[in-house]
PDB file of C-alpha atoms and ligand atoms in Angstrom:
ATOM      1  CA  UNK A   1     109.966  85.354 124.876  1.00 46.00           C
ATOM      2  CA  UNK A   2     111.150  87.612 122.037  1.00 55.00           C
ATOM      3  CA  UNK A   3     113.601  86.368 119.386  1.00 61.00           C
ATOM      4  CA  UNK A   4     117.172  87.719 119.589  1.00 64.00           C
ATOM      5  CA  UNK A   5     118.354  88.772 116.164  1.00 71.00           C
ATOM      6  CA  UNK A   6     122.071  88.888 115.296  1.00 88.00           C
ATOM      7  CA  UNK A   7     122.988  90.397 111.920  1.00 86.00           C
ATOM      8  CA  UNK A   8     125.674  87.877 110.928  1.00 89.00           C
ATOM      9  CA  UNK A   9     123.386  84.946 111.793  1.00 91.00           C
ATOM     10  CA  UNK A  10     120.534  86.490 109.797  1.00 93.00           C
ATOM     11  CA  UNK A  11     122.837  86.929 106.793  1.00 94.00           C
ATOM     12  CA  UNK A  12     124.036  83.340 107.067  1.00 94.00           C
ATOM     13  CA  UNK A  13     120.494  82.034 107.423  1.00 94.00           C
ATOM     14  CA  UNK A  14     119.253  83.844 104.306  1.00 95.00           C
ATOM     15  CA  UNK A  15     122.374  82.684 102.483  1.00 96.00           C
ATOM     16  CA  UNK A  16     121.409  79.081 103.241  1.00 94.00           C
ATOM     17  CA  UNK A  17     117.836  79.400 101.910  1.00 95.00           C
ATOM     18  CA  UNK A  18     118.506  81.797  99.011  1.00 96.00           C
ATOM     19  CA  UNK A  19     118.364  79.040  96.348  1.00 95.00           C
ATOM     20  CA  UNK A  20     114.725  78.242  97.221  1.00 95.00           C
ATOM     21  CA  UNK A  21     113.609  81.525  98.819  1.00 95.00           C
ATOM     22  CA  UNK A  22     111.245  82.644  96.028  1.00 95.00           C
ATOM     23  CA  UNK A  23     109.630  79.249  95.588  1.00 96.00           C
ATOM     24  CA  UNK A  24     109.112  78.837  99.335  1.00 95.00           C
ATOM     25  CA  UNK A  25     107.630  82.336  99.586  1.00 93.00           C
ATOM     26  CA  UNK A  26     105.115  81.599  96.876  1.00 94.00           C
ATOM     27  CA  UNK A  27     104.151  78.205  98.292  1.00 96.00           C
ATOM     28  CA  UNK A  28     103.813  79.390 101.900  1.00 94.00           C
ATOM     29  CA  UNK A  29     101.805  82.503 101.018  1.00 91.00           C
ATOM     30  CA  UNK A  30      99.894  80.705  98.228  1.00 94.00           C
ATOM     31  CA  UNK A  31     101.023  83.514  95.949  1.00 95.00           C
ATOM     32  CA  UNK A  32      99.287  86.219  98.006  1.00 96.00           C
ATOM     33  CA  UNK A  33     102.589  88.049  98.614  1.00 96.00           C
ATOM     34  CA  UNK A  34     102.289  89.431  95.049  1.00 96.00           C
ATOM     35  CA  UNK A  35      99.025  91.158  95.965  1.00 97.00           C
ATOM     36  CA  UNK A  36     100.569  92.542  99.178  1.00 97.00           C
ATOM     37  CA  UNK A  37     103.488  94.005  97.209  1.00 98.00           C
ATOM     38  CA  UNK A  38     101.104  95.704  94.791  1.00 98.00           C
ATOM     39  CA  UNK A  39      99.162  97.232  97.686  1.00 98.00           C
ATOM     40  CA  UNK A  40     102.410  98.470  99.239  1.00 98.00           C
ATOM     41  CA  UNK A  41     103.498 100.476  96.190  1.00 98.00           C
ATOM     42  CA  UNK A  42      99.971 101.841  95.776  1.00 98.00           C
ATOM     43  CA  UNK A  43     100.358 103.648  99.116  1.00 97.00           C
ATOM     44  CA  UNK A  44     102.008 106.458  97.150  1.00 98.00           C
ATOM     45  CA  UNK A  45     100.999 108.191  93.912  1.00 97.00           C
ATOM     46  CA  UNK A  46     102.809 107.409  90.675  1.00 97.00           C
ATOM     47  CA  UNK A  47     105.872 109.490  89.826  1.00 94.00           C
ATOM     48  CA  UNK A  48     108.375 108.906  87.070  1.00 84.00           C
ATOM     49  CA  UNK A  49     111.545 110.545  88.334  1.00 93.00           C
ATOM     50  CA  UNK A  50     111.862 109.378  91.940  1.00 97.00           C
ATOM     51  CA  UNK A  51     115.035 107.774  93.331  1.00 97.00           C
ATOM     52  CA  UNK A  52     114.139 104.683  95.295  1.00 98.00           C
ATOM     53  CA  UNK A  53     115.998 102.224  97.533  1.00 98.00           C
ATOM     54  CA  UNK A  54     114.407  98.844  98.134  1.00 98.00           C
ATOM     55  CA  UNK A  55     116.196  97.781 101.280  1.00 98.00           C
ATOM     56  CA  UNK A  56     116.459  94.177 102.516  1.00 98.00           C
ATOM     57  CA  UNK A  57     115.596  93.569  98.899  1.00 98.00           C
ATOM     58  CA  UNK A  58     116.469  89.876  98.923  1.00 97.00           C
ATOM     59  CA  UNK A  59     115.993  88.511  95.421  1.00 97.00           C
ATOM     60  CA  UNK A  60     114.523  91.845  94.286  1.00 97.00           C
ATOM     61  CA  UNK A  61     110.843  90.846  93.908  1.00 95.00           C
ATOM     62  CA  UNK A  62     109.617  94.345  94.719  1.00 97.00           C
ATOM     63  CA  UNK A  63     111.965  96.137  92.351  1.00 96.00           C
ATOM     64  CA  UNK A  64     110.009  95.902  89.049  1.00 95.00           C
ATOM     65  CA  UNK A  65     106.872  97.254  90.772  1.00 96.00           C
ATOM     66  CA  UNK A  66     108.838 100.165  92.251  1.00 97.00           C
ATOM     67  CA  UNK A  67     110.594 100.943  88.949  1.00 95.00           C
ATOM     68  CA  UNK A  68     107.317 100.956  87.065  1.00 95.00           C
ATOM     69  CA  UNK A  69     105.510 103.168  89.568  1.00 97.00           C
ATOM     70  CA  UNK A  70     108.193 105.561  90.778  1.00 97.00           C
ATOM     71  CA  UNK A  71     111.419 105.445  88.743  1.00 95.00           C
ATOM     72  CA  UNK A  72     115.069 104.469  89.272  1.00 95.00           C
ATOM     73  CA  UNK A  73     115.321 101.841  92.000  1.00 96.00           C
ATOM     74  CA  UNK A  74     118.353 100.412  93.814  1.00 97.00           C
ATOM     75  CA  UNK A  75     118.073  97.018  95.514  1.00 97.00           C
ATOM     76  CA  UNK A  76     120.069  96.895  98.776  1.00 98.00           C
ATOM     77  CA  UNK A  77     120.758  93.774 100.817  1.00 98.00           C
ATOM     78  CA  UNK A  78     123.647  92.454 102.903  1.00 97.00           C
ATOM     79  CA  UNK A  79     123.271  88.817 101.815  1.00 97.00           C
ATOM     80  CA  UNK A  80     125.225  88.086  98.648  1.00 97.00           C
ATOM     81  CA  UNK A  81     123.515  84.722  97.820  1.00 97.00           C
ATOM     82  CA  UNK A  82     120.056  86.367  97.954  1.00 97.00           C
ATOM     83  CA  UNK A  83     121.151  89.053  95.470  1.00 97.00           C
ATOM     84  CA  UNK A  84     122.866  86.506  93.310  1.00 97.00           C
ATOM     85  CA  UNK A  85     119.689  84.313  93.190  1.00 96.00           C
ATOM     86  CA  UNK A  86     117.780  87.469  92.283  1.00 96.00           C
ATOM     87  CA  UNK A  87     120.183  88.272  89.450  1.00 95.00           C
ATOM     88  CA  UNK A  88     119.881  84.718  88.065  1.00 95.00           C
ATOM     89  CA  UNK A  89     116.072  84.862  88.299  1.00 94.00           C
ATOM     90  CA  UNK A  90     115.745  88.162  86.423  1.00 92.00           C
ATOM     91  CA  UNK A  91     118.284  87.062  83.821  1.00 91.00           C
ATOM     92  CA  UNK A  92     116.458  83.762  83.179  1.00 89.00           C
ATOM     93  CA  UNK A  93     113.129  85.593  82.840  1.00 87.00           C
ATOM     94  CA  UNK A  94     114.779  88.065  80.449  1.00 75.00           C
ATOM     95  CA  UNK A  95     113.757  90.997  82.675  1.00 77.00           C
ATOM     96  CA  UNK A  96     116.144  93.828  83.311  1.00 86.00           C
ATOM     97  CA  UNK A  97     118.327  92.976  86.289  1.00 88.00           C
ATOM     98  CA  UNK A  98     117.833  95.192  89.375  1.00 90.00           C
ATOM     99  CA  UNK A  99     120.681  97.508  90.424  1.00 95.00           C
ATOM    100  CA  UNK A 100     121.833  95.446  93.410  1.00 96.00           C
ATOM    101  CA  UNK A 101     123.992  97.315  95.923  1.00 96.00           C
ATOM    102  CA  UNK A 102     125.484  95.362  98.811  1.00 96.00           C
ATOM    103  CA  UNK A 103     124.182  97.352 101.792  1.00 96.00           C
ATOM    104  CA  UNK A 104     123.792  96.883 105.506  1.00 97.00           C
ATOM    105  CA  UNK A 105     120.576  98.573 106.631  1.00 97.00           C
ATOM    106  CA  UNK A 106     122.392  99.778 109.748  1.00 97.00           C
ATOM    107  CA  UNK A 107     125.117 101.604 107.727  1.00 97.00           C
ATOM    108  CA  UNK A 108     123.707 102.521 104.357  1.00 98.00           C
ATOM    109  CA  UNK A 109     126.119 103.427 101.549  1.00 97.00           C
ATOM    110  CA  UNK A 110     123.930 106.359 100.465  1.00 97.00           C
ATOM    111  CA  UNK A 111     124.367 110.063 101.144  1.00 98.00           C
ATOM    112  CA  UNK A 112     122.172 112.057 103.510  1.00 98.00           C
ATOM    113  CA  UNK A 113     118.864 113.179 101.985  1.00 98.00           C
ATOM    114  CA  UNK A 114     119.556 111.497  98.639  1.00 98.00           C
ATOM    115  CA  UNK A 115     116.432 109.347  98.075  1.00 98.00           C
ATOM    116  CA  UNK A 116     112.734 110.002  97.547  1.00 98.00           C
ATOM    117  CA  UNK A 117     111.480 106.621  98.731  1.00 98.00           C
ATOM    118  CA  UNK A 118     112.890 103.785 100.840  1.00 98.00           C
ATOM    119  CA  UNK A 119     110.935 100.523 100.863  1.00 98.00           C
ATOM    120  CA  UNK A 120     111.428  97.413 102.992  1.00 98.00           C
ATOM    121  CA  UNK A 121     109.399  94.255 102.423  1.00 98.00           C
ATOM    122  CA  UNK A 122     109.589  91.615 105.160  1.00 97.00           C
ATOM    123  CA  UNK A 123     112.943  92.989 106.276  1.00 97.00           C
ATOM    124  CA  UNK A 124     112.524  95.285 109.276  1.00 97.00           C
ATOM    125  CA  UNK A 125     111.759  92.488 111.710  1.00 95.00           C
ATOM    126  CA  UNK A 126     115.124  90.927 110.866  1.00 94.00           C
ATOM    127  CA  UNK A 127     117.176  93.987 111.791  1.00 96.00           C
ATOM    128  CA  UNK A 128     119.537  93.558 114.703  1.00 94.00           C
ATOM    129  CA  UNK A 129     118.746  97.105 115.799  1.00 96.00           C
ATOM    130  CA  UNK A 130     115.359  98.277 114.511  1.00 97.00           C
ATOM    131  CA  UNK A 131     115.686 101.852 115.802  1.00 97.00           C
ATOM    132  CA  UNK A 132     119.102 102.280 114.222  1.00 97.00           C
ATOM    133  CA  UNK A 133     117.801 100.891 110.918  1.00 98.00           C
ATOM    134  CA  UNK A 134     114.827 103.270 110.913  1.00 98.00           C
ATOM    135  CA  UNK A 135     117.152 106.193 111.716  1.00 98.00           C
ATOM    136  CA  UNK A 136     119.446 105.209 108.825  1.00 98.00           C
ATOM    137  CA  UNK A 137     116.494 105.058 106.415  1.00 98.00           C
ATOM    138  CA  UNK A 138     115.387 108.464 107.650  1.00 98.00           C
ATOM    139  CA  UNK A 139     118.896 109.851 107.146  1.00 98.00           C
ATOM    140  CA  UNK A 140     119.038 108.849 103.467  1.00 98.00           C
ATOM    141  CA  UNK A 141     115.496 110.068 102.715  1.00 98.00           C
ATOM    142  CA  UNK A 142     115.050 113.593 101.440  1.00 98.00           C
ATOM    143  CA  UNK A 143     112.914 115.798 103.710  1.00 98.00           C
ATOM    144  CA  UNK A 144     109.348 114.963 102.649  1.00 98.00           C
ATOM    145  CA  UNK A 145     110.506 111.567 101.287  1.00 98.00           C
ATOM    146  CA  UNK A 146     108.563 108.407 102.138  1.00 98.00           C
ATOM    147  CA  UNK A 147     109.222 105.109 103.847  1.00 98.00           C
ATOM    148  CA  UNK A 148     107.151 102.104 102.730  1.00 98.00           C
ATOM    149  CA  UNK A 149     107.191  98.995 104.904  1.00 98.00           C
ATOM    150  CA  UNK A 150     105.541  95.646 104.297  1.00 98.00           C
ATOM    151  CA  UNK A 151     105.718  93.327 107.281  1.00 97.00           C
ATOM    152  CA  UNK A 152     103.909  90.417 108.859  1.00 96.00           C
ATOM    153  CA  UNK A 153     101.454  90.970 111.702  1.00 95.00           C
ATOM    154  CA  UNK A 154      99.217  88.865 113.861  1.00 93.00           C
ATOM    155  CA  UNK A 155      95.767  88.108 112.443  1.00 93.00           C
ATOM    156  CA  UNK A 156      92.785  88.712 114.720  1.00 88.00           C
ATOM    157  CA  UNK A 157      89.496  86.867 115.117  1.00 87.00           C
ATOM    158  CA  UNK A 158      88.294  83.839 117.090  1.00 88.00           C
ATOM    159  CA  UNK A 159      88.627  81.463 114.182  1.00 90.00           C
ATOM    160  CA  UNK A 160      91.301  82.953 111.911  1.00 91.00           C
ATOM    161  CA  UNK A 161      93.864  83.879 114.613  1.00 92.00           C
ATOM    162  CA  UNK A 162      94.321  80.359 116.088  1.00 94.00           C
ATOM    163  CA  UNK A 163      94.151  78.807 112.631  1.00 94.00           C
ATOM    164  CA  UNK A 164      96.949  81.044 111.376  1.00 93.00           C
ATOM    165  CA  UNK A 165      98.997  80.478 114.552  1.00 93.00           C
ATOM    166  CA  UNK A 166      98.776  76.738 113.943  1.00 94.00           C
ATOM    167  CA  UNK A 167      99.750  77.210 110.290  1.00 94.00           C
ATOM    168  CA  UNK A 168     102.740  79.401 111.150  1.00 92.00           C
ATOM    169  CA  UNK A 169     103.951  77.294 114.087  1.00 93.00           C
ATOM    170  CA  UNK A 170     103.654  73.852 112.461  1.00 94.00           C
ATOM    171  CA  UNK A 171     102.891  73.891 108.739  1.00 95.00           C
ATOM    172  CA  UNK A 172     105.287  76.664 107.695  1.00 94.00           C
ATOM    173  CA  UNK A 173     108.359  75.092 109.329  1.00 94.00           C
ATOM    174  CA  UNK A 174     107.425  71.725 107.832  1.00 95.00           C
ATOM    175  CA  UNK A 175     106.973  73.004 104.255  1.00 96.00           C
ATOM    176  CA  UNK A 176     109.795  75.582 104.470  1.00 94.00           C
ATOM    177  CA  UNK A 177     112.108  72.967 105.978  1.00 94.00           C
ATOM    178  CA  UNK A 178     111.291  70.422 103.264  1.00 95.00           C
ATOM    179  CA  UNK A 179     111.741  72.917 100.414  1.00 96.00           C
ATOM    180  CA  UNK A 180     114.964  74.549 101.635  1.00 95.00           C
ATOM    181  CA  UNK A 181     116.494  71.865 103.837  1.00 93.00           C
ATOM    182  CA  UNK A 182     116.623  74.447 106.649  1.00 92.00           C
ATOM    183  CA  UNK A 183     113.976  73.719 109.268  1.00 93.00           C
ATOM    184  CA  UNK A 184     115.591  76.158 111.699  1.00 91.00           C
ATOM    185  CA  UNK A 185     115.152  79.112 109.338  1.00 92.00           C
ATOM    186  CA  UNK A 186     111.481  78.358 108.834  1.00 92.00           C
ATOM    187  CA  UNK A 187     110.955  77.966 112.570  1.00 92.00           C
ATOM    188  CA  UNK A 188     112.717  81.287 113.205  1.00 88.00           C
ATOM    189  CA  UNK A 189     110.975  83.314 110.444  1.00 88.00           C
ATOM    190  CA  UNK A 190     107.346  82.625 111.494  1.00 85.00           C
ATOM    191  CA  UNK A 191     108.339  83.075 115.146  1.00 89.00           C
ATOM    192  CA  UNK A 192     109.700  86.573 114.486  1.00 91.00           C
ATOM    193  CA  UNK A 193     106.464  87.354 112.590  1.00 89.00           C
ATOM    194  CA  UNK A 194     104.322  86.267 115.521  1.00 87.00           C
ATOM    195  CA  UNK A 195     106.250  88.567 117.845  1.00 89.00           C
ATOM    196  CA  UNK A 196     106.839  91.659 115.724  1.00 94.00           C
ATOM    197  CA  UNK A 197     104.771  94.751 116.684  1.00 96.00           C
ATOM    198  CA  UNK A 198     102.096  95.492 114.100  1.00 96.00           C
ATOM    199  CA  UNK A 199      99.416  98.063 113.250  1.00 96.00           C
ATOM    200  CA  UNK A 200      99.292 100.920 115.822  1.00 97.00           C
ATOM    201  CA  UNK A 201     102.287  99.530 117.707  1.00 97.00           C
ATOM    202  CA  UNK A 202     104.574  99.682 114.656  1.00 98.00           C
ATOM    203  CA  UNK A 203     103.163 103.081 113.624  1.00 98.00           C
ATOM    204  CA  UNK A 204     104.129 104.353 117.082  1.00 98.00           C
ATOM    205  CA  UNK A 205     107.676 103.006 116.555  1.00 98.00           C
ATOM    206  CA  UNK A 206     107.857 104.887 113.234  1.00 98.00           C
ATOM    207  CA  UNK A 207     106.731 108.095 114.906  1.00 98.00           C
ATOM    208  CA  UNK A 208     109.255 107.657 117.689  1.00 97.00           C
ATOM    209  CA  UNK A 209     111.973 107.194 115.049  1.00 97.00           C
ATOM    210  CA  UNK A 210     111.141 110.628 113.648  1.00 97.00           C
ATOM    211  CA  UNK A 211     108.635 109.882 110.888  1.00 98.00           C
ATOM    212  CA  UNK A 212     105.305 111.659 110.526  1.00 98.00           C
ATOM    213  CA  UNK A 213     101.928 110.870 109.063  1.00 97.00           C
ATOM    214  CA  UNK A 214     102.372 107.122 109.687  1.00 98.00           C
ATOM    215  CA  UNK A 215      99.464 105.115 108.322  1.00 98.00           C
ATOM    216  CA  UNK A 216      98.867 101.460 107.559  1.00 98.00           C
ATOM    217  CA  UNK A 217      96.609  98.973 105.813  1.00 98.00           C
ATOM    218  CA  UNK A 218      95.850  95.558 107.196  1.00 97.00           C
ATOM    219  CA  UNK A 219      96.149  92.830 104.555  1.00 97.00           C
ATOM    220  CA  UNK A 220      94.472  89.420 104.394  1.00 95.00           C
ATOM    221  CA  UNK A 221      92.938  89.617 107.858  1.00 94.00           C
ATOM    222  CA  UNK A 222      96.089  91.063 109.445  1.00 95.00           C
ATOM    223  CA  UNK A 223      98.582  88.449 108.211  1.00 95.00           C
ATOM    224  CA  UNK A 224     100.539  91.371 106.771  1.00 96.00           C
ATOM    225  CA  UNK A 225     100.523  95.168 107.017  1.00 98.00           C
ATOM    226  CA  UNK A 226     101.512  97.855 104.514  1.00 98.00           C
ATOM    227  CA  UNK A 227     102.864 100.979 106.250  1.00 98.00           C
ATOM    228  CA  UNK A 228     103.661 104.387 104.851  1.00 98.00           C
ATOM    229  CA  UNK A 229     105.329 107.263 106.712  1.00 98.00           C
ATOM    230  CA  UNK A 230     107.140 110.485 105.796  1.00 98.00           C
ATOM    231  CA  UNK A 231     110.375 112.140 106.796  1.00 98.00           C
ATOM    232  CA  UNK A 232     109.307 115.607 107.964  1.00 97.00           C
ATOM    233  CA  UNK A 233     110.146 118.524 105.645  1.00 93.00           C
TER     234      UNK A 233
HETATM  235  C1  SAM B   1     112.536  87.911 104.385  1.00 51.67           C
HETATM  236  S1  SAM B   1     113.739  88.513 103.282  1.00 51.67           S
HETATM  237  C2  SAM B   1     112.814  89.661 102.327  1.00 51.67           C
HETATM  238  C3  SAM B   1     113.326  89.803 100.935  1.00 51.67           C
HETATM  239  C4  SAM B   1     112.470  90.668 100.011  1.00 51.67           C
HETATM  240  N1  SAM B   1     112.376  92.018 100.475  1.00 51.67           N
HETATM  241  C5  SAM B   1     111.116  90.071  99.814  1.00 51.67           C
HETATM  242  O1  SAM B   1     110.131  90.785 100.042  1.00 51.67           O
HETATM  243  O2  SAM B   1     111.009  88.922  99.396  1.00 51.67           O
HETATM  244  C6  SAM B   1     114.691  89.584 104.319  1.00 51.67           C
HETATM  245  C7  SAM B   1     115.934  90.111 103.656  1.00 51.67           C
HETATM  246  O3  SAM B   1     116.489  91.116 104.505  1.00 51.67           O
HETATM  247  C8  SAM B   1     117.899  91.035 104.420  1.00 51.67           C
HETATM  248  N2  SAM B   1     118.458  91.701 105.606  1.00 51.67           N
HETATM  249  C9  SAM B   1     118.284  91.399 106.904  1.00 51.67           C
HETATM  250  N3  SAM B   1     118.988  92.244 107.687  1.00 51.67           N
HETATM  251  C10 SAM B   1     119.614  93.110 106.861  1.00 51.67           C
HETATM  252  C11 SAM B   1     120.481  94.209 107.066  1.00 51.67           C
HETATM  253  N4  SAM B   1     120.881  94.593 108.303  1.00 51.67           N
HETATM  254  N5  SAM B   1     120.925  94.882 105.995  1.00 51.67           N
HETATM  255  C12 SAM B   1     120.573  94.516 104.732  1.00 51.67           C
HETATM  256  N6  SAM B   1     119.767  93.453 104.476  1.00 51.67           N
HETATM  257  C13 SAM B   1     119.289  92.764 105.528  1.00 51.67           C
HETATM  258  C14 SAM B   1     118.186  89.549 104.333  1.00 51.67           C
HETATM  259  O4  SAM B   1     119.460  89.283 103.802  1.00 51.67           O
HETATM  260  C15 SAM B   1     117.033  89.083 103.431  1.00 51.67           C
HETATM  261  O5  SAM B   1     117.428  89.079 102.087  1.00 51.67           O
END
């Protein structure tokens, strides 16, 4: 049975785990999420004067990579505690603080055709209305602009697939629950990952939402996927 996602509940859930979100991410992925983020930005060539929106930006982990590779980057999220944890993290590391903009992915506070790149890391599967979110991202992209998506998938293989299913169904909730005090969130998050369409299925969704040239790379045996697609000119 698929997971029903309600925006206000998602916002509340991320608000309750924001204080430990980064730590939990690093522990649960054993740090591999950093490699996945690097692969995501490498889907597009370097450019210095692009305008970028990192949507569902959370604590802003992707922002420095985007800034370095493409140019000015805004970090949009609708969960204030996630952005506020992000601000504190960057300040304590003496890095420049991302330009956080409180934004709902379903009603973006950006003008039509104003951005060169929109990126979303581990955010699209949490949208209450995926099609509407993809349409909004398309609206704010300039014609010829690109969408980058990093999202979980379902690993394949006789050995790896069941092993990962066990890890995500039992170990992730246990560790995530212990670290954040919110077992429910870390039962919900892996469950949505197990059910979210990946690879060709998500590329087809992108095409249906009006993007072209959708391509993807499978990462770490299909645990995650990096997608890239373009708003037609
Ligand atoms: C799993 S976190 C990912 C955070 C970050 N991108 C990362 O890679 O670590 C998902 C984020 O999406 C945000 N989010 C979910 N639905 C959203 C929406 N409709 N509009 C804006 N942000 C949303 C949540 O608040 C949360 O911060």
